Coordinates of C-alpha atoms in Angstrom, one line a residue:
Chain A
X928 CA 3.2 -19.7 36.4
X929 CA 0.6 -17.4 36.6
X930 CA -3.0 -16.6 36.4
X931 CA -4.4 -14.9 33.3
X932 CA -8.0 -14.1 31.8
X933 CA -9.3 -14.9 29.3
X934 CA -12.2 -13.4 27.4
X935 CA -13.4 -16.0 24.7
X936 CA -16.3 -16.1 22.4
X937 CA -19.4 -19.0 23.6
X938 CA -21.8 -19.7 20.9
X939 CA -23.3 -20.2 17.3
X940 CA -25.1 -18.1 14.7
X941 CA -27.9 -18.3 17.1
X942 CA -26.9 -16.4 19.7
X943 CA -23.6 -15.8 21.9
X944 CA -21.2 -13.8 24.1
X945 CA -17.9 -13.2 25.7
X946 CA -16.9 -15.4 28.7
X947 CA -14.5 -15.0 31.0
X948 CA -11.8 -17.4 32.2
X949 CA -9.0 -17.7 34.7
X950 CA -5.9 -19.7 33.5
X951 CA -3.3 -21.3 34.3
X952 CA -0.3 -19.9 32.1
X953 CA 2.8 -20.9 32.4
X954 CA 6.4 -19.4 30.9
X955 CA 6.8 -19.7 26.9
X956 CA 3.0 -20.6 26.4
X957 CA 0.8 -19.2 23.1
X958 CA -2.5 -18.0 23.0
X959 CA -3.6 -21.7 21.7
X960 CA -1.7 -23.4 24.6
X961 CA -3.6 -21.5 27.1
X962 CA -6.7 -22.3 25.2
X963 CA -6.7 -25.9 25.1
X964 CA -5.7 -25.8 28.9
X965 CA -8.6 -23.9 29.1
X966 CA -10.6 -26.7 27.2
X967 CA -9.3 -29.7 28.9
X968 CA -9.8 -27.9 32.7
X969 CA -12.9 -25.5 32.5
X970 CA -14.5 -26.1 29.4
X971 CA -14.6 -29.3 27.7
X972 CA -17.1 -28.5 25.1
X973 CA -14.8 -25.4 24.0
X974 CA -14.8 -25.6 20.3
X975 CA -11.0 -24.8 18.5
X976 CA -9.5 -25.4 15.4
X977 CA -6.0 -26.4 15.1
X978 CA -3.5 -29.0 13.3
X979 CA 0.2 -28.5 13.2
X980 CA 1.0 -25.7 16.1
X981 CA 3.9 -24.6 14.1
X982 CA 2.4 -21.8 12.2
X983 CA 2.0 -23.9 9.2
X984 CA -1.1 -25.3 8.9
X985 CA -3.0 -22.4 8.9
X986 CA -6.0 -23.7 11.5
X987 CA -6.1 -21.6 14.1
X988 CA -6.9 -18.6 12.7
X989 CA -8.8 -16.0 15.4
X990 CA -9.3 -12.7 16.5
X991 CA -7.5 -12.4 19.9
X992 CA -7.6 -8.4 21.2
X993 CA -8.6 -8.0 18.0
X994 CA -6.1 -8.4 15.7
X995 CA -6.4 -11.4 13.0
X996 CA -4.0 -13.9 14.4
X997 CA -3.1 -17.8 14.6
X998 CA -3.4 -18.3 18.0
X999 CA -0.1 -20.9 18.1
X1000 CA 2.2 -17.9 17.2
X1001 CA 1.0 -15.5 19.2
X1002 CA 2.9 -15.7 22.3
X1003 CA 1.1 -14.5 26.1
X1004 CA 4.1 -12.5 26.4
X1005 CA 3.1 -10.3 24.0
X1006 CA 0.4 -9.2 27.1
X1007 CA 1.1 -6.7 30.0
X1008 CA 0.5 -8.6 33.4
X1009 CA -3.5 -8.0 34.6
X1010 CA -4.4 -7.8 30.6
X1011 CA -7.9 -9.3 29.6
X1012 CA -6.9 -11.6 26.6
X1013 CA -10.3 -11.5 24.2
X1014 CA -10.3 -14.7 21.9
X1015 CA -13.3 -14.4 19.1
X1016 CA -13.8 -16.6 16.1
X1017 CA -12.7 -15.0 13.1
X1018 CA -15.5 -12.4 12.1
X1019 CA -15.3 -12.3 8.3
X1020 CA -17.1 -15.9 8.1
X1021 CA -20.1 -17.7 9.4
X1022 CA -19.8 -19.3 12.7
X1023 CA -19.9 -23.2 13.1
X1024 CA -19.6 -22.9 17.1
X1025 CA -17.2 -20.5 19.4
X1026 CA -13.7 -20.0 17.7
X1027 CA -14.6 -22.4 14.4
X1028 CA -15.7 -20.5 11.4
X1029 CA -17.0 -22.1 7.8
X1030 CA -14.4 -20.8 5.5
X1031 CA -16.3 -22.5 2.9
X1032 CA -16.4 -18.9 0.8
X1033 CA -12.8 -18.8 0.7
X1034 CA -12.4 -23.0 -1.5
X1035 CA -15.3 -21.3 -3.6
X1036 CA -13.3 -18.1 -4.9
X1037 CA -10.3 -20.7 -5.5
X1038 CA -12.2 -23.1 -8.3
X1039 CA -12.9 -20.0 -10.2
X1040 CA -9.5 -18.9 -11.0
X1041 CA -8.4 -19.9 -14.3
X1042 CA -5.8 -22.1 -13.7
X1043 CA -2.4 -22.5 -15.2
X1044 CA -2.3 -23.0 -19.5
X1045 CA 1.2 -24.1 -20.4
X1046 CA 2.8 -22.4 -23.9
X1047 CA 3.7 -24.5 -25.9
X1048 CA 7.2 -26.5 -24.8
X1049 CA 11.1 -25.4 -26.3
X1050 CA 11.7 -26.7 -29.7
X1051 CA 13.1 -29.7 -28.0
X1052 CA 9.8 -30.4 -26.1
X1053 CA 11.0 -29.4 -22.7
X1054 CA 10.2 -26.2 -20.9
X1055 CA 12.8 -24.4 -19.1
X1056 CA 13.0 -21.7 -16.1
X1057 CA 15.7 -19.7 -14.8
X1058 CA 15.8 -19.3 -11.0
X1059 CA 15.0 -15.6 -11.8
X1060 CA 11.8 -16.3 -13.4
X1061 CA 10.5 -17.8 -10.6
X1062 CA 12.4 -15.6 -7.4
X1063 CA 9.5 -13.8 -7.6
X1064 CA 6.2 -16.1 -7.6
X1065 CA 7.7 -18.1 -5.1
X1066 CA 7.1 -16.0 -1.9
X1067 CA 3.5 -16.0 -3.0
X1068 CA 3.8 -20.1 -2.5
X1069 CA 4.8 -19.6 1.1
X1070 CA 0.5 -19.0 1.4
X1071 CA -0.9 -21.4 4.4
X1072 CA -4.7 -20.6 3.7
X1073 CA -5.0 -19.6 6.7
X1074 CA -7.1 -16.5 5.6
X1075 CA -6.5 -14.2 8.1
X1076 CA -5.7 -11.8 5.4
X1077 CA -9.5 -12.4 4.1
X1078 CA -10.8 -12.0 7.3
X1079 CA -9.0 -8.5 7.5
X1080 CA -10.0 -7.6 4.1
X1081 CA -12.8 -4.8 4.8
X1082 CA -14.2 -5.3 1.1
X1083 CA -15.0 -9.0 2.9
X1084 CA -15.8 -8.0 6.0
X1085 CA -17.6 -4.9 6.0
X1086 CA -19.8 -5.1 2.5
X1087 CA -20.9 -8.6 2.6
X1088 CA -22.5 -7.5 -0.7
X1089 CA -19.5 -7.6 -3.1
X1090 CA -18.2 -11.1 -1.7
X1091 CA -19.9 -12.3 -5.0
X1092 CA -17.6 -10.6 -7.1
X1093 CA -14.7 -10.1 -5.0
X1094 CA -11.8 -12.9 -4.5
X1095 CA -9.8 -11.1 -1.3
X1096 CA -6.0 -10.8 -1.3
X1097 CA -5.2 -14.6 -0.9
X1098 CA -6.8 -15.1 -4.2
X1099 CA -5.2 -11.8 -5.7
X1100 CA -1.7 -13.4 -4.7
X1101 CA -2.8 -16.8 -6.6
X1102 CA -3.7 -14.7 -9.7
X1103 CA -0.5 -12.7 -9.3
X1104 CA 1.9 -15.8 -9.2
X1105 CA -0.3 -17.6 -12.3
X1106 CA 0.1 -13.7 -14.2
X1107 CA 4.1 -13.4 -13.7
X1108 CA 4.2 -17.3 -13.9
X1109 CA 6.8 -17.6 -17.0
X1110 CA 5.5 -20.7 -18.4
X1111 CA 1.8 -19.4 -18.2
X1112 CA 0.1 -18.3 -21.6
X1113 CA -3.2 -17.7 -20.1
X1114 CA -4.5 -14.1 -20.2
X1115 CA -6.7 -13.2 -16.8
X1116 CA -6.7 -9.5 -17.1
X1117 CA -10.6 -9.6 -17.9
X1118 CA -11.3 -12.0 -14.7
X1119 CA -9.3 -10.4 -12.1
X1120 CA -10.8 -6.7 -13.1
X1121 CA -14.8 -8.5 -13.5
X1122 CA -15.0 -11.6 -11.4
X1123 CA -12.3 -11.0 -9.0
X1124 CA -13.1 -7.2 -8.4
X1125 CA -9.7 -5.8 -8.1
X1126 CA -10.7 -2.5 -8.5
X1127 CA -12.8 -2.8 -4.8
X1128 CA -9.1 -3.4 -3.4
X1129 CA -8.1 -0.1 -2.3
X1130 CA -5.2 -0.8 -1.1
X1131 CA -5.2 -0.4 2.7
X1132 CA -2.8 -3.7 3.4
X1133 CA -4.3 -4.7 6.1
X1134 CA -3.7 -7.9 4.4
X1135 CA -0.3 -7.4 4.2
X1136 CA 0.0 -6.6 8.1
X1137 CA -1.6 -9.6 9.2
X1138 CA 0.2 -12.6 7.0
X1139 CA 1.9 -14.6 9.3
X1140 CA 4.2 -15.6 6.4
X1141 CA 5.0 -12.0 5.9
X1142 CA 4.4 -11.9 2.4
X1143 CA 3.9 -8.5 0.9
X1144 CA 0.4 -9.2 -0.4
X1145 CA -0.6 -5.4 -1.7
X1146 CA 3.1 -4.4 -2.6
X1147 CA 4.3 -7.5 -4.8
X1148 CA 1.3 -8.8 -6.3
X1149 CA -2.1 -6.4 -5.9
X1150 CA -0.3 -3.8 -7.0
X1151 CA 1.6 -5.6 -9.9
X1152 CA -2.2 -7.0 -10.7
X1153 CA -3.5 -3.6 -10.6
X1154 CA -0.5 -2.1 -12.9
X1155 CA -1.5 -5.6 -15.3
X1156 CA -4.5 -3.9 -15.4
X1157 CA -3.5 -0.5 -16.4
X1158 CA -1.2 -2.1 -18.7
X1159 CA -3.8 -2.5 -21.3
X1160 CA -5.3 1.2 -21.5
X1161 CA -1.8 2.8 -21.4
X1162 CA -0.7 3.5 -25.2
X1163 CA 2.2 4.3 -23.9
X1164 CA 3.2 0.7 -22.9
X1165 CA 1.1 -0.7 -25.7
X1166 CA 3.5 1.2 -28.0
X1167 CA 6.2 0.2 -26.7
X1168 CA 5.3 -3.4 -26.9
X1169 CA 4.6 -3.5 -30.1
X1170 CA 8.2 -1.8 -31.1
X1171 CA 10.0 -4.2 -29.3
X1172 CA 7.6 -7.0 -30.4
X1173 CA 6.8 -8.7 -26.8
X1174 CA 4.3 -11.5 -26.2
X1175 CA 2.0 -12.3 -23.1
X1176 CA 4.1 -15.2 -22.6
X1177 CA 7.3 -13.6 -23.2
X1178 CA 9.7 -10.7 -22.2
Chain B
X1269 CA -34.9 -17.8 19.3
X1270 CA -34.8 -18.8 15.5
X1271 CA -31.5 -21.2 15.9
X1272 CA -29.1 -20.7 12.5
X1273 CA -27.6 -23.5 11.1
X1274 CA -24.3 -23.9 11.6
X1275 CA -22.5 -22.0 9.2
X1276 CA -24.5 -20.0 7.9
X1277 CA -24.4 -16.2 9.4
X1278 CA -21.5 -14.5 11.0
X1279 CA -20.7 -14.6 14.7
X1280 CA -23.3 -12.9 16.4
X1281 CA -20.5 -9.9 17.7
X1282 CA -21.9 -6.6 18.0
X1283 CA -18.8 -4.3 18.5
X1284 CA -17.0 -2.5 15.7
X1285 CA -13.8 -3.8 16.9
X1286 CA -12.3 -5.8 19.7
X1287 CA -9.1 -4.0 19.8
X1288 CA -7.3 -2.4 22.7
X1289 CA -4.4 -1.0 22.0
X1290 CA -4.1 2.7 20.4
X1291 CA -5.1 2.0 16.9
X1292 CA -6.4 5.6 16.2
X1293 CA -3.1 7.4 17.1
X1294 CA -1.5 6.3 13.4
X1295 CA -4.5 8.1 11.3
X1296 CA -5.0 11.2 13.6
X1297 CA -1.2 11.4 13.3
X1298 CA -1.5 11.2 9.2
X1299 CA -4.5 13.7 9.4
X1300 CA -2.7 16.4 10.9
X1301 CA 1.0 16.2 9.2
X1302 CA -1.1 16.3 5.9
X1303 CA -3.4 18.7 6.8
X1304 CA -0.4 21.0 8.0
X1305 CA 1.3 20.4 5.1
X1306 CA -2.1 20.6 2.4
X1307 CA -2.3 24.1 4.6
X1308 CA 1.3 25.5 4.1
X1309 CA 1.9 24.6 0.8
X1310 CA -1.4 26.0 -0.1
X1311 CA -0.4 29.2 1.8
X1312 CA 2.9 29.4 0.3
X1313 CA 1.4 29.4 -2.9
X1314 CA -0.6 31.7 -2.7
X1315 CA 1.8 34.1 -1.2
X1316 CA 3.6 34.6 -5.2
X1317 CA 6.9 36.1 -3.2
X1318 CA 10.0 35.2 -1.0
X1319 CA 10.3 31.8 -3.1
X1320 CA 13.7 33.0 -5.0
X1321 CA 16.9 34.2 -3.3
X1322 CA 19.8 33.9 -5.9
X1323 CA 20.7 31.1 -6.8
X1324 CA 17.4 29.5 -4.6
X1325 CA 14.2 28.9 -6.5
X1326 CA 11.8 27.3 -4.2
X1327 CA 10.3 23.8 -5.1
X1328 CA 6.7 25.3 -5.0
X1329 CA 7.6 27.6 -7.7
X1330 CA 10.0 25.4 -10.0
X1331 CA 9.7 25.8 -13.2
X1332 CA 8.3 29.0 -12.9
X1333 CA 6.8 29.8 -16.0
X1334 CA 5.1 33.1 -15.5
X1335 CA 6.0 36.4 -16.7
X1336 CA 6.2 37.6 -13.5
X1337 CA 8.3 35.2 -11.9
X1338 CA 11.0 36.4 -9.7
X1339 CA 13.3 33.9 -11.8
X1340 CA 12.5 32.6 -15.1
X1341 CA 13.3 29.0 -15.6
X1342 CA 13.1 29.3 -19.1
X1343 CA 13.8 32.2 -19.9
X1344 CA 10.8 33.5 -21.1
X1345 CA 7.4 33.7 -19.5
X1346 CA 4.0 32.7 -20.0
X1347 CA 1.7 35.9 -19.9
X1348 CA 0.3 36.2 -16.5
X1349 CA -3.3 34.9 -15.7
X1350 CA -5.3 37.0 -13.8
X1351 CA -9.0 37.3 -12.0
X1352 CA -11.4 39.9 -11.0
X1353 CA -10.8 40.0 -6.9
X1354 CA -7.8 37.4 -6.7
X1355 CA -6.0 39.4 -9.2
X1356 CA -2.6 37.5 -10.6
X1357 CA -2.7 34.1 -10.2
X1358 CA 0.5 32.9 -8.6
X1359 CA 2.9 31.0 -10.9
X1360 CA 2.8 28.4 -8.3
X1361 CA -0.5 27.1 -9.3
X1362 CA 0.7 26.8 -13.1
X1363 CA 2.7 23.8 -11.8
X1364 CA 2.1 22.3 -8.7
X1365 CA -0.8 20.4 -10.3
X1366 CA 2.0 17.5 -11.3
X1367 CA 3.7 16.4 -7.9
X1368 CA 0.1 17.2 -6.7
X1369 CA -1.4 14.2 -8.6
X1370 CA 1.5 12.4 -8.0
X1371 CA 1.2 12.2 -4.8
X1372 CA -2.2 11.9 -4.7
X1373 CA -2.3 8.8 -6.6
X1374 CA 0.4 7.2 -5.0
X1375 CA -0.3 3.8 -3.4
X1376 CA 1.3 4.6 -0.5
X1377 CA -0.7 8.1 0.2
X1378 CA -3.7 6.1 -1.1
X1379 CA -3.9 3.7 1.9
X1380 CA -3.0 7.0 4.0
X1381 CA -5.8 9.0 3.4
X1382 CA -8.2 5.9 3.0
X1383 CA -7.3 5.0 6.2
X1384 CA -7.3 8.2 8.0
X1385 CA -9.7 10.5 5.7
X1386 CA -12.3 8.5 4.1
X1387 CA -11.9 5.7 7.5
X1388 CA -12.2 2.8 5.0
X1389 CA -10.9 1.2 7.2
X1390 CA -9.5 3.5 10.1
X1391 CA -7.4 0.7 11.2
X1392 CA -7.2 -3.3 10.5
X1393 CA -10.1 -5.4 11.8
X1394 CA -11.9 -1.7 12.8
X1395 CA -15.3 -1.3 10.9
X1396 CA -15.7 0.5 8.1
X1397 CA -17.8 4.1 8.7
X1398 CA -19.1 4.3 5.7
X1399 CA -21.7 1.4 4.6
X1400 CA -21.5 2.0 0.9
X1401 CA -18.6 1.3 -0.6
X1402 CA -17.6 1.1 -4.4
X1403 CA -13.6 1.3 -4.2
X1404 CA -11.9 2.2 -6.8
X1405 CA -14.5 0.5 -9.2
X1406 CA -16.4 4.2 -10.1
X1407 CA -15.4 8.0 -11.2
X1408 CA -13.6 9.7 -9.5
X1409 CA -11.3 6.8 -7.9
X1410 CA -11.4 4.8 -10.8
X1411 CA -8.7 7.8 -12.2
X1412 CA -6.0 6.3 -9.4
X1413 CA -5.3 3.6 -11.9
X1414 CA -3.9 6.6 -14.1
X1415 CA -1.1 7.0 -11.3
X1416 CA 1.5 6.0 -14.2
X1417 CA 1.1 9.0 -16.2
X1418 CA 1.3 11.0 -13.0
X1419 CA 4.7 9.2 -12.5
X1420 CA 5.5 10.0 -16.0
X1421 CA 4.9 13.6 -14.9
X1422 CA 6.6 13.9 -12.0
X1423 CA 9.9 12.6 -13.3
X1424 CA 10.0 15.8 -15.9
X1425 CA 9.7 17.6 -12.3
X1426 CA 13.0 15.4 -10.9
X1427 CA 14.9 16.8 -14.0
X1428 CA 13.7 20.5 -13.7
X1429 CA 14.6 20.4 -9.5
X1430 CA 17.9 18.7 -10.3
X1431 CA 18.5 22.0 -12.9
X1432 CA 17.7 24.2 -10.0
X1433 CA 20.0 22.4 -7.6
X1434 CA 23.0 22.5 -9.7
X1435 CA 22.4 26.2 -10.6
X1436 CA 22.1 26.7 -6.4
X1437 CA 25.8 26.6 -7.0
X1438 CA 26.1 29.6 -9.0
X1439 CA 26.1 32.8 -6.9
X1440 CA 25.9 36.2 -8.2
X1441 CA 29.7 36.1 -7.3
X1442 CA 30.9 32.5 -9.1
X1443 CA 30.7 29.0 -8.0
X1444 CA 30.3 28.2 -4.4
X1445 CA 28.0 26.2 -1.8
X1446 CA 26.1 27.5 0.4
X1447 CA 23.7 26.2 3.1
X1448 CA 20.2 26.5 1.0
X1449 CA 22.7 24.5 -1.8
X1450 CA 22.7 21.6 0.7
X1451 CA 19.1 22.1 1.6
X1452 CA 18.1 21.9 -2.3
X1453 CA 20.6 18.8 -2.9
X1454 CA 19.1 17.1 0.2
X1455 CA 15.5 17.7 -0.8
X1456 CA 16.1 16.4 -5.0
X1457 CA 17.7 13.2 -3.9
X1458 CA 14.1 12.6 -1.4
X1459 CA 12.3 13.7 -4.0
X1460 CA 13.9 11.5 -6.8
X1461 CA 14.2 8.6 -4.0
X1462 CA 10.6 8.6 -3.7
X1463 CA 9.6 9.1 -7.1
X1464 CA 11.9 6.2 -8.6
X1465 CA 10.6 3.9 -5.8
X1466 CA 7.5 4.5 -7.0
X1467 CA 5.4 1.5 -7.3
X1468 CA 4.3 2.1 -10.7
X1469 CA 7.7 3.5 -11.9
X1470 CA 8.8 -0.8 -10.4
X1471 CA 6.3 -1.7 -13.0
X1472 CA 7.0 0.1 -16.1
X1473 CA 10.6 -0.1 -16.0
X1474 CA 10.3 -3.9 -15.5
X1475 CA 7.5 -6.0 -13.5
X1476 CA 5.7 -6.2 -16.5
X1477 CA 8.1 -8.8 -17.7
X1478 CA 6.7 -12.5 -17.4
X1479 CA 10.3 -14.1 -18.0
X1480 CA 13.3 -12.6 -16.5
X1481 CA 15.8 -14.3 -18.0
X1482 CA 15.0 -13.3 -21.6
X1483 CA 15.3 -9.2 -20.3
X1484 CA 18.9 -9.2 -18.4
X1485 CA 18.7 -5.6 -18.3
X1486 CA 14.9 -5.1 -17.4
X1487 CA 15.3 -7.5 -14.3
X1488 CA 18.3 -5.5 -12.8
X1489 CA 16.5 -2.3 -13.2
X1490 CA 13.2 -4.0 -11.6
X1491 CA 15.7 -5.8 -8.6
X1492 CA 17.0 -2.3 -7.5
X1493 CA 13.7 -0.3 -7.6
X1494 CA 12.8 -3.2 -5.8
X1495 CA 15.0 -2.4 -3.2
X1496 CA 14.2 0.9 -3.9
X1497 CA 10.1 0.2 -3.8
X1498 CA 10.5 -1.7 -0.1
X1499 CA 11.4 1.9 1.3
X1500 CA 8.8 3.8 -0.9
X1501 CA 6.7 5.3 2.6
X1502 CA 9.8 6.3 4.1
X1503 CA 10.8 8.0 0.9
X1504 CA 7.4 9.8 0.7
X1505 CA 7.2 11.3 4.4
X1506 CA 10.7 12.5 4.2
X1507 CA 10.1 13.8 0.7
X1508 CA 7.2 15.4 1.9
X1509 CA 8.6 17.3 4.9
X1510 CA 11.9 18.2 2.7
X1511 CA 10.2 20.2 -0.2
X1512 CA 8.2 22.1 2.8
X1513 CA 11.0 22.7 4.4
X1514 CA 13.3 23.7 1.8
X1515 CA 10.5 26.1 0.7
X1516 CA 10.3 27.5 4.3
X1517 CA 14.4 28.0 4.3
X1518 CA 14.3 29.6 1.3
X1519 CA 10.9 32.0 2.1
X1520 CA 12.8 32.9 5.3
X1521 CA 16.6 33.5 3.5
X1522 CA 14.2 35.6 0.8
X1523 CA 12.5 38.0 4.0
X1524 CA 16.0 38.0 5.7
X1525 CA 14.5 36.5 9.0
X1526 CA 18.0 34.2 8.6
X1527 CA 20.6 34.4 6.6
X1528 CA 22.2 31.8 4.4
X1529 CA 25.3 30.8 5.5
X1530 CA 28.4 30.1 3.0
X1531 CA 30.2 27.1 3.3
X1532 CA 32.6 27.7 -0.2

C-alpha cells in the first residue's frame, strides 16, 4: 500500500479549485478506485460519475494529468512514485458539480442525424448482407458514448462558437457507419458538410488518440466522410460512375 | 458571487492545459525535421547542378524537362525559363510543384503541421493559440479537400522515378548495380509505399463502395491499401528522409566527395 496525492477538481460553474488529497492506494488500483476511497474516507460529498467499472459504460470520463481518460481504465501504475495525480471534470462541457459534466450537447447533435432509410428489400422481400459489407461499420459500433473524444475535439473545446454547427468525431463516426451502411439509401452528403461542419475537422486525431475502444475515428470514417464529400466535385469519379452505372445504394 | 446553475458554463479552470508530461517535444521535433528538410530541398533546387551522375538522376530533378538538363528524361527539352537577376530558373522548380502538393495535402502532414505550425492544437487537450478558427471551411484550406488530384499527380511521379531506377542499371559500360542503384530502388519503393497508402488513393480505388460484396475486386484492392493505409505516417517520414537522402548521395557521387561503389 502506499500513499498517493491526489489533486482533484472542488466546485460548480460558480466558482472552484484544485484540492489536494492523500490516499490510500493499494496494488492493482485505477484512478476511480482511489477516487471513491477518497469519497468514502475524506470527502463524502465528492461528486463522480460512474456505472460499470469495466470500460464499458462510458461514465467516468475525466481529465486526469490532463489527458481525456475513463478513470476505471487508467491504472495508478501508470504514475512515477511522489507524482501529483490531477483529476478535473471533463472541460469541454458545463459543470454540474466537481468531476460530473452535463453532456447534454452531445444527445442533442445525435437527434439530428438523419437516421437510417432502408432501399427497398430483394425481389424476394428480404434484405441481405455479406459479412464484408458490414466488417467495416462495425468497429464504429464498438462506440460507448463516453465522449472523451468530444471533449478532446479542439473545434468543441476551444471555439465554443461553432458547437452550433459542428457534431464532433463521435457523431462523424455515426454518419460514417449510416454512409458505408449497405442497406442505407439515404444521402447525407449535404448534412455532414452544412449541419455537421466536417470541414472545421482538421484532422489532428486527437480523437483518435483518446478512444478507449481504439477505434480509428479520423483514419476510417472522418476521412472516408471527407473523401464522400470530395466525391461529389471530382468529375473524375463522377465519370467514372456514370460509365460503370453505380448507385448511392449500390457498388 | 453570481452562482451558475448547474450545468450551464464550463468548469471554472483557468489553465491551458493540465498536462505534465513532455507534450511539446513531438511538434518541436516535426518543426525542425521539416524545416531541415523544406531548407535542403529548397537549396538543392536551387543549386541546378550535381543532381546527375550516369546512370543517377536525382529525385529533385526527375523528369527533368529543361533544355538545360544535365539528363534529358525525354529527350527533348522545354526551352529554358529565365529572369532578370536569378537568371535560369532551375529545372527543378518545373516539377517539384507535384510531390510538393502532395505532400502538402496529405492527411497525415496535415495534422503535422497543424499541430506543430499553425498550434491548432499543439497537442491533445492543450489550448488552441489561435482564437479564430475556420478549419478547412474557407480559401485557402478549403483546397486540401483537392488532395485526390494531387494523388492523381503524384502517381505519374511513381512511374517516371521507377523509369529512372531501372535505367540506374545502365552504366556507360552495360548493365550493372551499383550502390546509388540501391539507393534509388530503396527510395521508389518509400516513395510508392507512401503514395499507395495514401488515404485518398484507399478511397478512390475502393472505400467509396457502399456494398462490398457486389465489387469482389474493389474490396481486395481497398483491404490491402488498408493494410497499406494503417502504416501511411511511417511511410511518409521514411519517404521523406529517402528522396533527401538519395539526392544528397547522388550530389555528393556528382562533386566526387565519395565515390559510388560497384556491387555488379
Amino acid at each position: 500500500m502506499a500513499t498517493v496525492t491526489m489533486r482533484v477538481f472542488r466546485g460548480d460553474a460558480g466558482g472552484g479549485s484544485f484540492k489536494d488529497y492523500r490516499v490510500e492506494a493499494d496494488e492493482g488500483m485505477v484512478v476511480l478506485d482511489v477516487i471513491h476511497r477518497l469519497q468514502a474516507t475524506q470527502a463524502n460529498d465528492l461528486a463522480c460519475r460512474w456505472n460499470c467499472k469495466a470500460g464499458k459504460c462510458g461514465s467516468c470520463s475525466a481529465e486526469v494529468n490532463g489527458k481525456p481518460r475513463l478513470m476505471c481504465m487508467t491504472r495508478m501504475n501508470l504514475f512515477r512514485e511522489g507524482e501529483i495525480i490531477s483529476v478535473a471534470p471533463i472541460r469541454a462541457f458545463p459543470i454540474i458539480r466537481d468531476l460530473v459534466t452535463n453532456v447534454a450537447y452531445n444527445y442533442e447533435k445525435a437527434k439530428a442525424i438523419p437516421p437510417l432509410r432502408l432501399k427497398p428489400p430483394e425481389a424476394d422481400g428480404t434484405y441481405r448482407m455479406m459479412q464484408e459489407d458490414i466488417d467495416r461499420i462495425q468497429e464504429f459500433h464498438k462506440c460507448i458514448e463516453c465522449f472523451l473524444c468530444q471533449d478532446v475535439c479542439h473545434v468543441i473545446r476551444d471555439h465554443e462558437a461553432h458547437k452550433k454547427a459542428f457534431a464532433g468525431p463521435r457523431f462523424f463516426i455515426k454518419l460514417a457507419g449510416l454512409e458505408m451502411h449497405p442497406l442505407d439509401a439515404a444521402d447525407r452528403t449535404p448534412f455532414v458538410r452544412r449541419e455537421a461542419g466536417i470541414g472545421l475537422c482538421n484532422i489532428t486525431k486527437c480523437c483518435t488518440e483518446v478512444c478507449p475502444e481504439h477505434i480509428h475515428i479520423t483514419d476510417n470514417g472522418i476521412i472516408p466522410l471527407k473523401e464522400r464529400m470530395a466525391d461529389s466535385f471530382d468529375p473524375i469519379v463522377r465519370l467514372l460512375r456514370r460509365f460503370r452505372g453505380m448507385r448511392k445504394d449500390g457498388a | 458571487m453570481i452562482r451558475q446553475p448547474a450545468g450551464a458554463a464550463r468548469p471554472p479552470i483557468a489553465a491551458a492545459h493540465l498536462r505534465t508530461d513532455a507534450w511539446w517535444v513531438l511538434p518541436v521535433t516535426v518543426v525542425i525535421v521539416l524545416g531541415a528538410f523544406v531548407v535542403y530541398s529548397t537549396w538543392a533546387a536551387l543549386q541546378n547542378a550535381h543532381y546527375f551522375f550516369a546512370p543517377y538522376l536525382s529525385p529533385f530533378y526527375s523528369p527533368c524537362l529543361s533544355q538545360s538538363c544535365l539528363h534529358l528524361t525525354f529527350g527533348v527539352g522545354l526551352p529554358d525559363v529565365s529572369f532578370p537577376i536569378v537568371g535560369v530558373v532551375s529545372p527543378a522548380f518545373l516539377i517539384l510543384w507535384g510531390p510538393g502538393l502532395f505532400r502538402l495535402t496529405c492527411y497525415y502532414y496535415r495534422k503535422a503541421y497543424y499541430r506543430s505550425f499553425w498550434l491548432a492544437p499543439a497537442a491533445c487537450a492543450v489550448r488552441d493559440v489561435k482564437r479564430a478558427y475556420t478549419g478547412e471551411t474557407r480559401f485557402p484550406l478549403i483546397l486540401q479537400n483537392f488532395h485526390r488530384y494531387a494523388w492523381y499527380v503524384a502517381v505519374v511521379f511513381i512511374v517516371l522515378l521507377t523509369w529512372d531506377a531501372l535505367l540506374a542499371f545502365r552504366f556507360p559500360n552495360g548493365f550493372g548495380i551499383g550502390v546509388g542503384t540501391v539507393v534509388m530502388w530503396v527510395n521508389v519503393i518509400l516513395l510508392a509505399a507512401y503514395t499507395f497508402s495514401c488515404h485518398s488513393c484507399r478511397h478512390v480505388c475502393g472505400g467509396h463502395v457502399d456494398v462490398f460484396s457486389r465489387a469482389p475486386g474493389r474490396y481486395r484492392v481497398w483491404h490491402v491499401l488498408s493494410w497499406l493505409n494503417e502504416r501511411h505516417p511511417t511511410y511518409a517520414w521514411l519517404s521523406l528522409f529517402s528522396v533527401g537522402l538519395t539526392d544528397l548521395y547522388i550530389r555528393l557521387v556528382s562533386m566526387g566527395i565519395i565515390r559510388d561503389l560497384r556491387i555488379l
